[in-house]
Coordinates of C-alpha atoms and ligand atoms in Angstrom, one line a residue:
M1423 CA -3.9 39.1 -3.5
S1424 CA -3.4 36.0 -5.4
E1425 CA -6.7 33.3 -5.0
I1426 CA -4.6 31.1 -2.3
E1427 CA -3.6 34.7 0.0
K1428 CA -7.3 34.5 -0.8
F1429 CA -7.9 31.1 0.4
I1430 CA -6.0 31.8 3.6
E1431 CA -7.3 34.9 5.1
H1432 CA -10.5 32.9 4.3
L1433 CA -10.1 30.1 6.5
Q1434 CA -8.1 32.7 9.2
L1435 CA -11.1 34.5 9.5
D1436 CA -13.2 31.6 9.5
G1437 CA -11.5 30.5 12.6
I1438 CA -8.0 27.9 11.4
P1439 CA -5.9 28.8 13.9
L1440 CA -2.2 30.3 12.5
A1441 CA -1.2 27.4 13.7
H1442 CA -2.9 24.7 11.3
L1443 CA -1.3 26.4 7.8
S1444 CA 2.0 26.7 6.8
T1445 CA 3.3 28.4 4.3
R1446 CA 7.2 27.5 5.5
P1447 CA 9.5 25.8 2.9
E1448 CA 10.4 23.4 4.8
D1449 CA 6.6 22.0 5.7
L1450 CA 6.2 22.5 1.6
Q1451 CA 9.3 20.6 0.7
K1452 CA 8.9 18.1 3.7
Y1453 CA 4.4 17.4 3.3
G1454 CA 4.7 17.7 -0.4
R1455 CA 6.9 14.5 -0.3
D1456 CA 6.0 10.9 -0.2
W1457 CA 8.0 7.9 -1.2
S1458 CA 7.8 8.1 -4.5
T1459 CA 10.6 9.7 -6.9
Q1460 CA 9.5 10.1 -9.9
N1461 CA 7.2 13.1 -9.9
P1462 CA 7.5 17.2 -9.1
S1463 CA 5.7 18.3 -6.1
H1464 CA 4.8 22.1 -5.4
P1465 CA 1.8 22.3 -2.6
C1466 CA 1.4 26.1 -2.1
C1467 CA 0.2 25.2 1.6
I1468 CA 0.1 22.7 4.0
L1469 CA -3.3 22.6 6.3
F1470 CA -3.3 20.6 9.5
P1471 CA -7.4 20.1 10.4
D1472 CA -7.6 18.8 14.5
S1473 CA -11.4 18.6 13.7
I1474 CA -14.1 17.2 11.2
E1475 CA -15.3 21.3 11.4
E1476 CA -12.2 22.4 9.9
I1477 CA -11.7 20.7 7.7
Q1478 CA -15.2 20.7 6.3
K1479 CA -14.4 24.9 6.9
M1480 CA -11.1 24.1 4.6
V1481 CA -13.2 21.8 2.0
L1482 CA -15.1 24.8 1.5
G1483 CA -13.0 27.7 1.0
A1484 CA -10.8 25.6 -1.1
R1485 CA -14.4 25.2 -3.0
K1486 CA -14.9 28.9 -3.3
Y1487 CA -11.1 29.5 -4.2
K1488 CA -10.6 27.1 -6.3
I1489 CA -7.8 25.2 -4.9
P1490 CA -7.5 22.2 -5.1
L1491 CA -6.3 20.4 -1.9
V1492 CA -4.3 16.4 -1.1
P1493 CA -5.7 14.7 1.1
S1494 CA -1.8 13.3 3.5
G1495 CA -1.9 10.9 5.5
G1496 CA 1.9 9.4 6.7
R1497 CA 2.7 10.1 3.3
T1498 CA 4.5 6.5 2.7
G1499 CA 2.4 5.6 -0.5
L1500 CA 4.6 4.5 -3.5
S1501 CA 2.3 5.9 -6.9
G1502 CA 2.6 10.4 -5.6
G1503 CA -1.4 9.7 -4.5
A1504 CA 0.3 12.2 -2.0
L1505 CA 1.7 14.8 -4.3
A1506 CA 0.7 18.3 -5.4
P1507 CA 1.9 18.7 -8.9
N1508 CA 0.5 21.5 -9.4
G1509 CA 0.2 24.0 -6.2
E1510 CA -2.7 22.2 -4.5
A1511 CA -3.0 22.5 -0.4
I1512 CA -2.0 19.8 1.2
V1513 CA -4.4 18.8 3.9
S1514 CA -2.3 16.8 6.2
L1515 CA -4.5 14.3 8.3
E1516 CA -1.1 14.8 11.3
R1517 CA -3.0 16.0 14.0
M1518 CA -6.2 13.9 13.8
N1519 CA -4.2 11.2 15.7
K1520 CA -6.8 10.2 18.2
I1521 CA -8.5 7.1 19.6
L1522 CA -11.7 7.6 20.6
E1523 CA -13.6 4.8 21.5
F1524 CA -12.6 1.0 22.2
N1525 CA -16.1 -1.2 22.4
P1526 CA -15.0 -4.6 23.7
I1527 CA -17.8 -6.5 23.1
D1528 CA -18.4 -6.0 19.5
A1529 CA -14.5 -5.5 18.9
T1530 CA -14.2 -2.0 17.6
L1531 CA -11.7 0.6 17.4
C1532 CA -13.0 4.4 16.5
C1533 CA -10.1 7.1 15.4
Q1534 CA -9.0 10.2 13.9
A1535 CA -8.1 9.1 9.8
G1536 CA -4.2 10.0 11.1
V1537 CA -3.3 8.1 13.8
I1538 CA -0.6 5.6 13.4
T1539 CA -1.0 2.3 12.0
Q1540 CA 1.2 0.4 14.2
E1541 CA -0.5 2.6 17.6
I1542 CA -3.8 0.9 16.2
Q1543 CA -2.0 -2.7 16.2
I1544 CA -0.2 -2.2 19.9
F1545 CA -3.5 -0.8 21.1
A1546 CA -5.7 -3.9 20.3
E1547 CA -2.6 -5.6 21.4
A1548 CA -3.3 -3.9 24.7
Q1549 CA -6.9 -5.1 24.8
G1550 CA -5.3 -9.1 24.6
L1551 CA -7.1 -8.6 20.5
C1552 CA -5.6 -7.9 17.1
Y1553 CA -5.7 -5.7 13.7
P1554 CA -4.5 -7.4 11.9
V1555 CA -3.4 -5.5 8.4
D1556 CA 0.5 -5.3 8.2
F1557 CA 3.5 -4.4 6.5
A1558 CA 6.9 -2.8 6.3
A1559 CA 5.3 1.0 6.5
K1560 CA 3.0 -0.1 9.5
G1561 CA 5.3 2.8 11.5
S1562 CA 5.0 5.6 9.8
S1563 CA 1.6 5.0 7.4
Q1564 CA -1.8 6.4 8.9
I1565 CA -5.1 4.5 8.9
G1566 CA -7.4 7.4 7.6
G1567 CA -3.9 6.9 4.2
N1568 CA -4.1 2.5 4.4
V1569 CA -7.9 3.4 4.0
A1570 CA -7.2 5.6 1.0
T1571 CA -5.6 3.2 -0.9
N1572 CA -6.9 -0.4 0.7
A1573 CA -3.7 -1.5 1.8
G1574 CA -2.9 -5.3 2.1
G1575 CA -0.2 -6.5 3.5
I1576 CA 2.0 -9.0 4.2
K1577 CA -1.1 -11.0 5.5
V1578 CA -3.5 -10.3 3.7
V1579 CA -3.7 -14.7 2.8
R1580 CA -5.0 -14.4 6.2
Y1581 CA -7.1 -11.8 7.2
G1582 CA -7.6 -10.0 3.0
L1583 CA -7.2 -5.8 3.3
T1584 CA -8.1 -2.9 4.5
R1585 CA -11.6 -3.5 3.5
N1586 CA -12.6 -6.2 5.9
W1587 CA -11.9 -4.6 9.0
V1588 CA -13.3 -1.3 8.4
A1589 CA -17.1 -1.1 9.5
G1590 CA -17.1 2.5 10.0
L1591 CA -16.5 5.7 7.9
R1592 CA -16.7 9.4 8.2
V1593 CA -15.9 11.3 6.1
V1594 CA -15.5 14.5 4.3
T1595 CA -16.7 15.1 1.1
G1596 CA -15.8 17.9 -1.9
T1597 CA -18.7 19.2 -1.2
G1598 CA -17.9 19.8 2.3
E1599 CA -20.6 17.6 3.6
L1600 CA -20.3 15.0 6.4
L1601 CA -21.1 11.2 5.8
E1602 CA -21.1 8.8 8.4
L1603 CA -21.0 5.3 6.5
N1604 CA -21.9 2.6 8.2
R1605 CA -22.5 2.7 11.5
S1606 CA -19.7 -0.1 12.5
L1607 CA -23.4 -2.3 12.1
V1608 CA -22.2 -5.8 11.2
K1609 CA -25.9 -5.8 8.7
D1610 CA -27.4 -3.2 7.0
A1611 CA -29.3 -4.5 4.3
T1612 CA -30.6 -0.5 2.6
G1613 CA -29.2 -0.7 -1.0
Y1614 CA -25.3 0.6 -1.4
D1615 CA -23.0 0.6 1.4
L1616 CA -21.1 3.9 0.4
K1617 CA -17.9 2.9 2.7
H1618 CA -16.1 0.4 0.0
L1619 CA -16.6 3.4 -2.4
F1620 CA -13.8 5.6 0.1
L1621 CA -11.6 2.5 0.6
G1622 CA -8.5 2.6 -2.0
S1623 CA -10.3 6.2 -3.3
E1624 CA -6.5 7.5 -2.9
G1625 CA -8.2 11.0 -1.6
T1626 CA -10.2 11.4 -4.9
L1627 CA -14.2 11.3 -3.0
G1628 CA -14.1 12.7 -0.2
I1629 CA -11.0 13.4 3.1
I1630 CA -11.6 10.6 5.6
A1631 CA -11.8 11.8 9.6
E1632 CA -12.5 8.9 11.1
V1633 CA -12.5 5.2 11.2
T1634 CA -13.9 2.1 12.9
L1635 CA -12.0 -0.8 12.5
Q1636 CA -12.7 -4.3 13.4
L1637 CA -10.2 -6.4 15.5
T1638 CA -10.0 -10.0 15.6
S1639 CA -9.0 -12.2 18.1
L1640 CA -4.7 -12.7 18.6
P1641 CA -3.9 -15.6 16.7
K1642 CA -2.3 -18.5 19.0
S1643 CA 0.7 -21.3 18.2
V1644 CA 2.4 -18.7 15.4
E1645 CA 5.0 -20.6 12.9
T1646 CA 7.5 -18.7 11.1
L1647 CA 9.5 -20.6 8.8
L1648 CA 12.7 -19.1 5.6
L1649 CA 12.8 -21.7 2.5
G1650 CA 14.8 -22.2 0.2
V1651 CA 13.1 -22.7 -3.3
S1652 CA 14.8 -24.5 -6.2
D1653 CA 11.8 -23.0 -9.2
L1654 CA 8.7 -21.2 -9.9
E1655 CA 6.6 -24.7 -9.7
C1656 CA 8.2 -25.7 -6.5
I1657 CA 6.9 -22.1 -5.3
M1658 CA 3.6 -23.3 -5.7
K1659 CA 3.4 -27.0 -4.5
L1660 CA 4.7 -25.8 -0.7
F1661 CA 1.9 -22.9 -1.7
R1662 CA -0.9 -25.8 -2.2
L1663 CA 0.7 -27.8 1.1
F1664 CA 0.3 -25.5 3.1
R1665 CA -2.2 -23.5 2.5
N1666 CA -4.4 -26.6 2.3
E1667 CA -2.6 -28.4 5.8
T1668 CA -1.8 -25.0 7.8
R1669 CA -3.5 -22.3 8.7
L1670 CA -1.8 -19.9 6.1
M1671 CA -0.8 -16.0 7.5
A1672 CA 1.3 -15.1 5.1
F1673 CA 3.6 -16.3 2.1
E1674 CA 6.1 -14.3 1.2
F1675 CA 8.7 -14.2 -1.9
F1676 CA 11.5 -12.8 -2.6
T1677 CA 14.9 -13.1 -4.9
D1678 CA 18.8 -14.5 -4.4
L1679 CA 19.7 -11.0 -5.5
A1680 CA 16.9 -9.4 -2.6
L1681 CA 18.5 -11.8 0.0
H1682 CA 21.9 -9.9 -0.9
L1683 CA 21.4 -6.4 -1.2
V1684 CA 19.1 -6.9 2.0
R1685 CA 21.8 -8.8 3.6
K1686 CA 24.2 -5.9 2.5
H1687 CA 21.6 -3.2 4.1
N1688 CA 21.1 -4.8 7.6
G1689 CA 24.3 -7.1 8.3
L1690 CA 22.3 -10.1 9.0
P1691 CA 23.4 -13.2 8.5
D1692 CA 22.8 -15.7 5.8
P1693 CA 19.6 -17.8 6.9
L1694 CA 20.7 -20.9 4.7
P1695 CA 23.8 -22.5 4.5
S1696 CA 24.3 -22.3 0.7
P1697 CA 22.7 -20.3 -1.4
C1698 CA 19.2 -21.3 -3.4
P1699 CA 17.2 -19.0 -6.4
Y1700 CA 14.0 -18.1 -4.6
Y1701 CA 13.2 -18.4 -0.8
L1702 CA 9.4 -17.9 0.9
V1703 CA 8.8 -16.7 4.3
V1704 CA 5.8 -18.7 5.2
E1705 CA 3.8 -18.2 8.9
T1706 CA 1.1 -20.5 9.3
E1707 CA -1.3 -19.8 12.7
G1708 CA -2.9 -22.9 15.4
S1709 CA -1.1 -25.8 13.9
P1710 CA 1.9 -27.4 16.3
R1711 CA 5.6 -27.2 15.5
E1712 CA 5.2 -31.2 15.3
R1713 CA 3.1 -30.6 12.4
I1714 CA 4.8 -28.5 11.5
L1715 CA 8.0 -30.3 11.1
S1716 CA 6.2 -33.0 9.6
L1717 CA 5.1 -31.1 6.5
F1718 CA 9.4 -29.5 6.1
E1719 CA 10.4 -32.8 6.6
K1720 CA 7.3 -34.1 3.8
A1721 CA 8.5 -30.8 1.5
M1722 CA 11.6 -31.6 1.8
E1723 CA 11.2 -35.8 0.4
S1724 CA 9.1 -34.6 -2.1
G1725 CA 12.3 -32.2 -3.8
W1726 CA 10.3 -29.2 -3.6
L1727 CA 13.0 -27.6 -0.8
I1728 CA 16.7 -26.9 -1.3
D1729 CA 16.6 -26.0 2.5
G1730 CA 14.5 -23.8 5.3
V1731 CA 14.7 -23.6 8.7
I1732 CA 11.7 -23.4 11.1
S1733 CA 11.9 -20.2 14.0
E1734 CA 12.6 -21.2 17.4
N1735 CA 12.5 -18.1 19.7
A1736 CA 10.8 -14.0 18.7
A1737 CA 14.1 -12.6 17.4
Q1738 CA 14.7 -15.2 14.7
T1739 CA 11.6 -14.9 13.6
R1740 CA 11.8 -11.1 14.0
D1741 CA 15.3 -11.7 12.4
L1742 CA 13.6 -13.7 9.6
W1743 CA 10.4 -10.8 8.7
R1744 CA 13.6 -8.5 8.7
L1745 CA 15.4 -9.9 5.5
R1746 CA 11.5 -9.9 3.2
E1747 CA 10.6 -6.4 4.9
E1748 CA 13.8 -4.4 4.9
I1749 CA 13.9 -5.2 0.7
G1750 CA 13.1 -2.1 0.2
E1751 CA 14.6 0.5 2.6
A1752 CA 17.5 -1.6 0.9
I1753 CA 17.2 -0.8 -2.6
I1754 CA 16.6 2.4 -1.8
P1755 CA 20.5 3.8 -3.8
K1756 CA 19.6 2.1 -5.9
E1757 CA 16.7 3.9 -7.3
P1758 CA 14.6 1.4 -8.1
Y1759 CA 11.4 1.7 -10.5
K1760 CA 9.0 0.2 -8.9
N1761 CA 6.6 -2.3 -10.2
D1762 CA 3.2 -3.9 -8.4
V1763 CA 1.2 -6.0 -10.0
S1764 CA -1.0 -9.0 -10.0
V1765 CA -2.2 -12.4 -11.3
K1766 CA -4.0 -14.8 -10.2
I1767 CA -2.4 -16.9 -7.4
S1768 CA -1.3 -19.3 -10.1
R1769 CA 0.0 -17.5 -13.3
V1770 CA 2.2 -16.4 -10.5
P1771 CA 5.4 -18.3 -11.9
D1772 CA 4.2 -17.9 -16.0
L1773 CA 3.9 -13.8 -15.6
L1774 CA 8.0 -14.5 -13.4
R1775 CA 9.0 -16.2 -16.1
E1776 CA 8.1 -14.1 -18.6
V1777 CA 8.5 -10.3 -17.5
D1778 CA 12.0 -11.8 -17.1
T1779 CA 12.7 -13.3 -20.5
L1780 CA 11.0 -9.6 -21.4
I1781 CA 13.7 -7.3 -19.6
R1782 CA 16.7 -10.1 -20.2
R1783 CA 15.9 -9.8 -24.4
D1784 CA 14.8 -6.4 -24.5
Y1785 CA 16.5 -4.1 -21.2
P1786 CA 20.0 -6.0 -20.5
D1787 CA 21.4 -3.6 -18.8
F1788 CA 18.9 -3.9 -16.3
Q1789 CA 18.4 -5.5 -13.0
V1790 CA 16.1 -6.0 -11.9
V1791 CA 15.0 -7.2 -7.9
W1792 CA 11.7 -9.1 -7.4
F1793 CA 9.9 -9.9 -4.1
G1794 CA 6.2 -9.9 -2.6
H1795 CA 3.3 -11.3 -1.6
V1796 CA 2.8 -14.5 -4.1
G1797 CA 0.4 -16.2 -1.4
D1798 CA -2.3 -13.8 -3.1
G1799 CA -0.7 -13.1 -6.3
N1800 CA 0.9 -10.1 -5.7
L1801 CA 4.5 -8.8 -6.6
H1802 CA 6.6 -6.0 -6.9
I1803 CA 9.3 -5.8 -9.1
N1804 CA 12.1 -3.8 -8.3
V1805 CA 14.4 -2.3 -11.6
M1806 CA 17.2 -0.8 -10.3
K1807 CA 18.7 2.0 -11.9
P1808 CA 22.6 0.8 -14.0
E1809 CA 24.7 3.8 -13.1
A1810 CA 25.7 5.1 -16.7
L1811 CA 21.9 6.3 -17.1
T1812 CA 20.5 9.8 -15.9
S1813 CA 17.5 9.5 -13.1
S1814 CA 15.7 10.3 -16.6
E1815 CA 16.7 8.6 -19.0
F1816 CA 16.0 5.9 -16.6
Q1817 CA 12.1 6.5 -16.3
K1818 CA 11.7 7.0 -20.0
R1819 CA 13.4 3.9 -21.1
C1820 CA 11.0 2.4 -17.0
E1821 CA 7.9 3.6 -19.1
H1822 CA 8.9 1.8 -22.5
V1823 CA 9.0 -1.9 -20.1
N1824 CA 5.6 -0.3 -18.7
E1825 CA 3.9 -0.3 -22.2
K1826 CA 5.2 -3.5 -22.3
L1827 CA 4.8 -4.8 -18.8
F1828 CA 1.4 -4.3 -18.6
Q1829 CA 0.5 -6.1 -21.8
V1830 CA 1.7 -9.3 -20.8
V1831 CA -0.2 -8.6 -16.8
E1832 CA -3.4 -7.4 -18.6
K1833 CA -3.1 -10.6 -21.5
M1834 CA -3.0 -13.1 -18.2
G1835 CA -6.3 -11.3 -16.8
G1836 CA -4.4 -9.1 -14.5
S1837 CA -3.4 -5.8 -12.3
I1838 CA -1.0 -2.8 -13.4
S1839 CA -1.8 -1.9 -8.7
A1840 CA -1.9 -4.3 -6.8
E1841 CA -1.9 -2.9 -3.6
H1842 CA 0.0 0.7 -4.2
G1843 CA -2.8 2.5 -6.2
V1844 CA -2.6 5.1 -8.9
G1845 CA -2.0 7.8 -8.1
I1846 CA 0.0 10.1 -10.9
T1847 CA 2.5 7.1 -11.1
K1848 CA 0.3 4.4 -12.9
R1849 CA -2.6 6.2 -14.1
A1850 CA -1.4 6.5 -17.8
Y1851 CA -2.1 2.6 -18.0
L1852 CA -5.5 2.2 -16.4
H1853 CA -6.5 0.8 -19.1
H1854 CA -4.6 -2.1 -18.8
T1855 CA -6.7 -3.3 -16.2
R1856 CA -10.3 -1.1 -16.2
S1857 CA -12.0 -1.5 -19.3
Q1858 CA -13.6 2.4 -20.5
S1859 CA -16.8 2.0 -19.5
E1860 CA -16.0 1.2 -16.0
I1861 CA -13.1 4.3 -15.9
D1862 CA -16.4 6.3 -17.4
S1863 CA -18.5 4.7 -14.6
M1864 CA -15.8 5.7 -11.5
K1865 CA -15.4 9.1 -13.3
K1866 CA -19.4 9.9 -12.6
I1867 CA -19.3 8.6 -9.3
K1868 CA -16.4 11.3 -8.7
D1869 CA -18.6 14.0 -9.7
V1870 CA -21.2 12.8 -7.8
F1871 CA -19.0 13.3 -4.5
D1872 CA -16.9 15.5 -5.7
P1873 CA -18.2 17.8 -8.5
D1874 CA -16.1 21.1 -9.0
H1875 CA -13.1 18.1 -8.8
I1876 CA -12.1 20.1 -6.0
L1877 CA -10.2 17.0 -4.2
N1878 CA -6.7 15.7 -5.2
P1879 CA -7.2 16.3 -9.0
G1880 CA -5.1 14.4 -11.5
K1881 CA -4.5 11.8 -10.1
I1882 CA -6.3 8.2 -11.1
F1883 CA -7.4 10.1 -14.0
I1884 CA -5.4 11.5 -16.3
N1885 CA -8.0 14.3 -17.8
N1886 CA -9.9 15.5 -14.6
K1887 CA -11.9 17.8 -14.9
S1888 CA -9.7 20.8 -13.3
F1889 CA -9.7 24.6 -12.5
Ligands
FAD2467 C1 8.3 0.1 2.4 C2 7.1 0.6 2.6 C3 6.6 -0.7 2.2 C4 5.2 -0.8 2.0 N1 4.9 -1.6 1.6 C5 3.0 -2.0 1.8 C6 2.3 -3.3 2.2 O1 3.1 -4.5 1.7 N2 1.0 -3.3 1.4 C7 1.0 -1.8 0.4 O2 -0.9 -2.2 0.7 N3 1.6 -0.7 0.8 C8 2.3 -0.6 1.2 N4 3.2 0.6 1.2 C9 2.3 1.3 0.3 C10 1.7 2.6 1.5 O3 2.5 2.1 2.8 C11 0.3 2.5 2.0 O4 0.0 2.9 0.1 C12 -0.5 2.7 2.6 O5 -1.2 2.7 3.3 C13 -0.3 4.4 2.2 O6 -0.7 5.1 3.7 P1 -0.3 6.7 4.4 O7 -1.0 6.8 5.4 O8 1.2 6.9 4.0 O9 -0.6 7.4 3.2 P2 -0.2 8.5 1.8 O10 1.2 8.3 1.4 O11 0.1 9.7 2.8 O12 -1.1 8.7 0.7 C14 -1.6 8.1 -0.6 C15 -2.8 8.2 -0.8 O13 -4.4 8.5 -0.1 C16 -4.5 9.8 0.2 N5 -4.7 9.8 1.3 C17 -3.9 9.8 2.5 N6 -4.8 9.9 3.7 C18 -5.7 10.5 3.8 C19 -7.6 10.5 4.2 N7 -7.3 11.2 5.7 N8 -8.6 10.3 3.8 C20 -8.4 10.7 2.3 N9 -7.7 10.0 1.6 C21 -6.2 10.4 1.9 C22 -3.3 10.4 -0.5 O14 -4.5 11.5 -0.4 C23 -3.2 8.9 -1.5 O15 -3.6 9.3 -2.4 C24 4.2 0.4 1.6 C25 5.4 1.5 1.7 C26 6.8 1.6 1.8 C27 6.9 3.3 1.9

């Protein structure tokens, strides 16, 4: 009997129902993949716990038989964090999909980790409240995955990251112990706030089982604009204007090439009468329309804008957002190699220029689609695969680009991964953003919560201890 067979038998003897584990090839295929495309994944089995007790039994069994576990949410991750490249067992949280409690006075919601992000938004709205972390994958991603990646998205400029909205966590560590972190207190000055260690831990420290979220009030008087801009300096001037004069909710960016591809994909009409090099989707809250119109006029008179449109109704707002949010989907057929970097907001034009020059000079056959969250300094760089290259040739060349790209990012004091995590795809480049002593400290923290390296080994760091 192999160790895996012994592990599965052990789980069954320990009371895990047969329906909560699978080795069916279609499940291995489905749950073995996330949205990253470059790395293999061969899980030995898929586990579907439906309670904290079952998660604990699975972790204890995995420790006994030395079977590494990969926590898995909605599998929308873009860095390979939920892949099982070395025959690991995947722990899918999909059965743990219940909203457990809503407290109207605290404005908190407690749910299991497998609840889909959008369901939380819908639930909050039905209570007259808002869960404000918002991004294109919300219809598939799970709240546990959002916590594990500290997800950002399109409204970070107003509401910050997932971290800002987590009031409490229940987490099963690599020893099988259950930690109850922060218990939804607004104030708790009793030492280290361990909750924050699990935000962005990418499944390497514990399996997030339950999350308590802080909700906020619904935004009022929201205005959405699409602006066409001729140069990067003007983008910064517009950012300053809207940030200073309004409560800015979103400040999103894409290029003419991105617009061309997304329109080809979704068939939406051109939003402006003539093409512009750059586009912004800007959203404000709480300012009357007249105020937004006067800012728009000021920007036009100052020559910061080529043209623009202010949404007149909900359908138009949705369509303007589709032009930004469906870019990721639109470029899939071009097998993009994705990078997700950040710098200080004021350095965005320098970064864009320098990387553009680098790619044009050294990789003239590469076409790059830029888009991202300029309002928080985060740009997505998507290199399209030239038809002449095979997928593996393309990947090798992109890895060459990475070295040069990340040197630029490092020089500018930026990050090699703004919000998509490190996973597998960025682990070789961690040193461009984190010092050796920071990396050593992170590894020591992993040893505390997961001494046998049962949880997601080989993610974030290359040389994790493994069996
Ligand atoms: C079209 C598209 C747009 C996107 N836009 C954004 C964006 O704007 N901002 C942004 O931040 N991200 C974005 N992403 C990336 C992705 O959606 C986020 O990283 C999301 O938070 C991942 O959640 P998930 O449930 O899909 O996690 P998964 O992909 O399943 O897992 C991601 C990581 O979290 C770990 N994990 C998952 N669940 C748990 C758990 N319960 N306990 C412990 N660890 C766990 C996994 O091991 C893995 O390391 C986008 C992705 C796509 C495909």
